[in-house]
C-alpha positions as semicolon CSV with decimal commas, in nm:
position;residue;x (nm);y (nm);z (nm)
1;M;0,000;0,000;0,000
2;G;0,160;0,325;-0,117
3;H;0,130;0,682;0,003
4;S;-0,206;0,848;-0,076
5;P;-0,155;1,167;-0,278
6;W;-0,450;1,332;-0,101
7;L;-0,295;1,293;0,245
8;N;-0,033;1,567;0,281
9;F;0,133;1,494;0,615
10;H;0,381;1,777;0,563
11;E;0,096;2,026;0,586
12;W;-0,048;1,876;0,905
13;R;0,018;2,073;1,223
14;K;0,218;1,819;1,422
15;A;0,366;1,753;1,767
16;E;0,678;1,542;1,815
17;L;0,756;1,390;2,156
18;H;1,060;1,168;2,089
19;S;1,347;1,357;1,929
20;H;1,711;1,310;2,032
21;L;1,921;1,623;1,996
22;D;2,245;1,434;1,932
23;G;2,070;1,218;1,673
24;A;1,938;1,517;1,480
25;V;2,243;1,735;1,420
26;R;2,272;1,866;1,066
27;P;2,573;1,692;0,905
28;A;2,703;2,023;0,767
29;T;2,687;2,176;1,116
30;A;2,871;1,879;1,265
31;E;3,146;1,910;1,003
32;A;3,181;2,283;1,078
33;L;3,195;2,222;1,454
34;A;3,451;1,944;1,408
35;R;3,674;2,190;1,219
36;E;3,630;2,453;1,490
37;L;3,728;2,202;1,760
38;E;4,010;2,068;1,538
39;L;3,888;1,711;1,585
40;D;4,099;1,455;1,406
41;F;3,809;1,235;1,298
42;P;3,767;1,041;0,971
43;R;3,561;1,239;0,721
44;P;3,281;1,246;0,647
45;L;3,161;1,209;1,003
46;R;2,972;0,888;1,079
47;M;2,620;1,012;1,152
48;V;2,367;0,811;0,949
49;A;2,290;0,454;1,052
50;P;2,261;0,209;0,762
51;P;1,948;0,000;0,708
52;D;2,140;-0,316;0,796
53;C;2,241;-0,203;1,148
54;P;2,261;-0,535;1,336
55;T;2,156;-0,419;1,685
56;Q;2,038;-0,129;1,900
57;A;2,394;-0,093;2,034
58;A;2,530;-0,056;1,680
59;Y;2,266;0,207;1,603
60;I;2,359;0,406;1,914
61;G;2,718;0,417;1,785
62;Y;2,610;0,656;1,510
63;F;2,545;0,926;1,772
64;D;2,912;0,932;1,879
65;D;3,056;1,178;1,625
66;A;2,774;1,427;1,683
67;I;2,827;1,407;2,060
68;A;3,199;1,472;2,009
69;V;3,129;1,806;1,839
70;M;2,859;1,907;2,092
71;Q;3,100;1,987;2,375
72;T;3,069;2,367;2,395
73;A;2,779;2,587;2,501
74;A;2,773;2,749;2,156
75;A;2,752;2,411;1,981
76;L;2,471;2,290;2,209
77;E;2,273;2,611;2,163
78;R;2,321;2,605;1,786
79;T;2,223;2,241;1,738
80;A;1,915;2,281;1,960
81;L;1,796;2,582;1,761
82;E;1,864;2,412;1,426
83;L;1,664;2,106;1,529
84;C;1,371;2,337;1,606
85;L;1,409;2,516;1,271
86;D;1,416;2,183;1,085
87;S;1,105;2,076;1,277
88;A;0,924;2,403;1,209
89;A;0,997;2,359;0,836
90;E;0,762;2,059;0,834
91;N;0,491;2,221;1,046
92;I;0,586;2,074;1,382
93;D;0,474;2,341;1,630
94;Y;0,543;2,153;1,953
95;L;0,867;1,962;2,011
96;E;1,020;1,775;2,304
97;V;1,398;1,752;2,268
98;R;1,585;1,492;2,472
99;W;1,954;1,431;2,529
100;A;2,196;1,306;2,796
101;P;2,378;1,607;2,949
102;R;2,651;1,394;3,108
103;L;2,783;1,309;2,758
104;H;2,875;1,675;2,699
105;L;3,131;1,738;2,975
106;R;3,455;1,662;2,785
107;R;3,563;2,025;2,744
108;G;3,488;2,148;3,093
109;L;3,117;2,224;3,089
110;A;2,918;2,139;3,402
111;V;2,582;1,961;3,374
112;K;2,407;2,286;3,467
113;E;2,582;2,471;3,182
114;V;2,495;2,195;2,933
115;I;2,126;2,221;3,023
116;E;2,133;2,602;3,010
117;A;2,291;2,599;2,663
118;V;2,030;2,365;2,517
119;L;1,747;2,561;2,678
120;A;1,885;2,882;2,525
121;G;1,866;2,723;2,179
122;L;1,512;2,599;2,238
123;A;1,402;2,938;2,372
124;A;1,516;3,105;2,049
125;A;1,303;2,872;1,836
126;P;0,995;2,982;1,640
127;I;0,798;2,691;1,790
128;T;0,720;2,566;2,140
129;A;1,019;2,351;2,230
130;V;1,095;2,198;2,569
131;A;1,356;1,958;2,705
132;I;1,364;1,607;2,849
133;V;1,687;1,518;3,032
134;C;1,811;1,160;2,984
135;G;2,002;0,953;3,234
136;L;2,193;0,659;3,090
137;R;2,164;0,289;3,174
138;S;2,545;0,261;3,163
139;H;2,594;0,530;3,431
140;S;2,586;0,462;3,804
141;V;2,271;0,506;4,012
142;E;2,445;0,791;4,196
143;E;2,527;0,971;3,870
144;N;2,169;0,937;3,746
145;V;2,022;1,057;4,076
146;A;2,250;1,362;4,075
147;L;2,148;1,432;3,716
148;A;1,778;1,402;3,800
149;R;1,820;1,650;4,085
150;E;2,008;1,896;3,862
151;A;1,743;1,861;3,591
152;G;1,476;1,919;3,855
153;R;1,624;2,264;3,923
154;F;1,505;2,356;3,574
155;A;1,150;2,223;3,625
156;G;0,916;2,494;3,500
157;K;1,208;2,667;3,328
158;G;1,227;2,463;3,009
159;V;1,294;2,110;3,134
160;V;0,969;1,914;3,153
161;G;1,072;1,550;3,188
162;F;1,326;1,284;3,284
163;D;1,413;0,979;3,079
164;L;1,656;0,687;3,077
165;A;1,826;0,578;2,755
166;G;2,108;0,350;2,641
167;D;2,191;-0,011;2,561
168;E;1,909;-0,228;2,697
169;L;2,084;-0,561;2,642
170;R;2,404;-0,478;2,832
171;F;2,231;-0,268;3,099
172;P;1,880;-0,404;3,158
173;A;1,835;-0,259;3,508
174;V;1,639;0,063;3,554
175;P;1,754;0,283;3,845
176;R;1,435;0,368;4,033
177;P;1,602;0,623;4,267
178;A;1,673;0,856;3,973
179;F;1,307;0,849;3,870
180;D;1,199;0,908;4,230
181;A;1,430;1,212;4,247
182;A;1,297;1,346;3,917
183;R;0,937;1,299;4,025
184;A;1,005;1,473;4,357
185;A;1,153;1,768;4,166
186;G;0,837;1,807;3,960
187;L;0,946;1,644;3,634
188;R;0,725;1,414;3,425
189;L;0,857;1,064;3,363
190;T;0,926;0,863;3,051
191;C;1,168;0,576;2,993
192;H;1,333;0,406;2,696
193;A;1,235;0,041;2,690
194;G;1,144;-0,226;2,440
195;E;1,381;-0,138;2,158
196;A;1,593;-0,443;2,237
197;G;1,576;-0,737;2,475
198;T;1,260;-0,904;2,599
199;P;0,909;-0,775;2,678
200;A;1,009;-0,787;3,048
201;G;1,210;-0,469;2,994
202;V;0,891;-0,283;2,908
203;E;0,721;-0,417;3,219
204;E;1,014;-0,298;3,431
205;A;0,966;0,053;3,292
206;L;0,593;0,038;3,370
207;R;0,674;-0,034;3,734
208;L;0,839;0,309;3,760
209;G;0,505;0,482;3,719
210;V;0,604;0,648;3,389
211;E;0,339;0,825;3,181
212;R;0,507;0,740;2,852
213;I;0,748;0,478;2,719
214;A;0,997;0,559;2,447
215;H;0,941;0,279;2,193
216;G;0,802;-0,020;2,387
217;V;0,810;-0,226;2,067
218;T;0,913;-0,559;2,218
219;G;0,627;-0,531;2,469
220;A;0,384;-0,574;2,180
221;R;0,483;-0,943;2,168
222;D;0,315;-1,006;2,504
223;H;-0,063;-0,958;2,511
224;R;-0,061;-0,924;2,889
225;I;0,184;-0,632;2,874
226;V;-0,012;-0,469;2,591
227;E;-0,327;-0,491;2,803
228;R;-0,147;-0,337;3,098
229;I;-0,019;-0,048;2,883
230;R;-0,371;0,005;2,746
231;S;-0,551;-0,016;3,081
232;E;-0,304;0,217;3,254
233;G;-0,324;0,470;2,970
234;V;0,054;0,471;2,920
235;V;0,156;0,629;2,589
236;L;0,406;0,465;2,353
237;D;0,623;0,711;2,158
238;L;0,705;0,498;1,855
239;C;0,963;0,569;1,585
240;P;0,917;0,323;1,296
241;T;1,241;0,383;1,102
242;A;1,460;0,383;1,413
243;N;1,280;0,076;1,549
244;W;1,352;-0,105;1,223
245;K;1,716;0,010;1,205
246;C;1,766;-0,112;1,565
247;K;1,612;-0,446;1,464
248;A;1,332;-0,419;1,719
249;V;1,125;-0,526;1,417
250;P;1,259;-0,730;1,125
251;A;1,077;-0,517;0,866
252;L;0,870;-0,199;0,865
253;A;0,570;-0,398;0,744
254;Q;0,586;-0,594;1,072
255;H;0,590;-0,289;1,298
256;P;0,326;-0,327;1,574
257;L;0,204;0,037;1,551
258;P;-0,121;-0,033;1,357
259;E;-0,211;-0,331;1,579
260;L;-0,137;-0,134;1,897
261;V;-0,352;0,161;1,790
262;R;-0,641;-0,072;1,698
263;S;-0,615;-0,248;2,033
264;G;-0,669;0,083;2,212
265;V;-0,310;0,164;2,311
266;R;-0,231;0,536;2,300
267;C;0,052;0,580;2,049
268;T;0,244;0,872;1,906
269;I;0,473;0,883;1,602
270;S;0,820;1,042;1,613
271;T;1,154;1,043;1,432
272;D;1,372;0,942;1,730
273;S;1,677;1,084;1,552
274;R;1,629;1,267;1,221
275;T;1,992;1,240;1,112
276;V;2,084;0,896;1,245
277;A;1,757;0,742;1,125
278;E;1,769;0,959;0,810
279;T;1,404;1,055;0,828
280;T;1,151;1,330;0,897
281;L;0,825;1,323;1,091
282;T;0,637;1,363;0,764
283;H;0,811;1,052;0,631
284;E;0,730;0,855;0,948
285;F;0,359;0,929;0,897
286;E;0,393;0,817;0,532
287;L;0,550;0,491;0,652
288;A;0,266;0,439;0,902
289;E;0,015;0,488;0,623
290;A;0,206;0,235;0,412
291;M;0,160;-0,009;0,703
292;G;-0,214;0,017;0,638
293;M;-0,317;0,287;0,885
294;N;-0,601;0,511;0,771
295;E;-0,637;0,888;0,811
296;P;-0,845;0,878;1,133
297;E;-0,590;0,644;1,295
298;L;-0,300;0,867;1,192
299;R;-0,477;1,181;1,309
300;R;-0,543;1,007;1,638
301;C;-0,169;0,946;1,685
302;N;-0,101;1,314;1,624
303;E;-0,380;1,419;1,862
304;T;-0,240;1,181;2,125
305;A;0,095;1,359;2,098
306;Y;-0,070;1,692;2,187
307;E;-0,269;1,528;2,469
308;A;0,035;1,345;2,616
309;K;0,292;1,624;2,588
310;F;0,480;1,720;2,903
311;G;0,504;2,095;2,829
């Protein structure tokens, strides 16, 4: 089933809830920043994951070069603003930008300064753009708790949520204390789960009391977990191209998005990482339509994004 010429997703007013800053850096900007920082990296920079990425961990590797150039306040502010401009160009008027501040400390910035720089870029945007701070599965509980507390100091000042990201296979445990600290500070909670590993990983995220799960794809294999997600009203922020490139699904045609929506699960559609996934939100909606979703179902996903937003 191809794309319907009468459905112009580009023109739709859209909200995007799952967009990684370090996965959405313009390649030309990254090259310019690499020159400024005099980084001795192979050129061109390695920023676009191939379709045959074998695992989630391999996919995450394509964020590394972008992170390396995002080590100054100016670079963070610039990349945050450019992501908003690229989003505005396809009629996204509400955007939640997420990233892991502790990955941007190599040139002397403090976590507080990293957050301030990204918020400055978002504040300059022509759209409503807010931030979600990500802890990492590979970092210690103490590091993630300290991060959650620092992020909480920006609650109501541009940071709206706390998340956990990273390699689910190597680091399956979810540090509850960090989520407790974020909740106490007034941040909304989401968690990456179900892009690798077993459905149990999704259930572990549900136990944290999160409102939304980033991906949750593997959970669709277990009807009991799907029913729990549906009954608790938890939203899944799904990213078809990224889910396929991470091999959470073997093919886009087998993505669980249509089935989840029809079973009553609240789902949103996002890019995850425009540059690494090599996609746009418009294209993700076109892919969902190619999976057999009709216009009311697709509009419902977009409406859910506005209803479930943290800002």
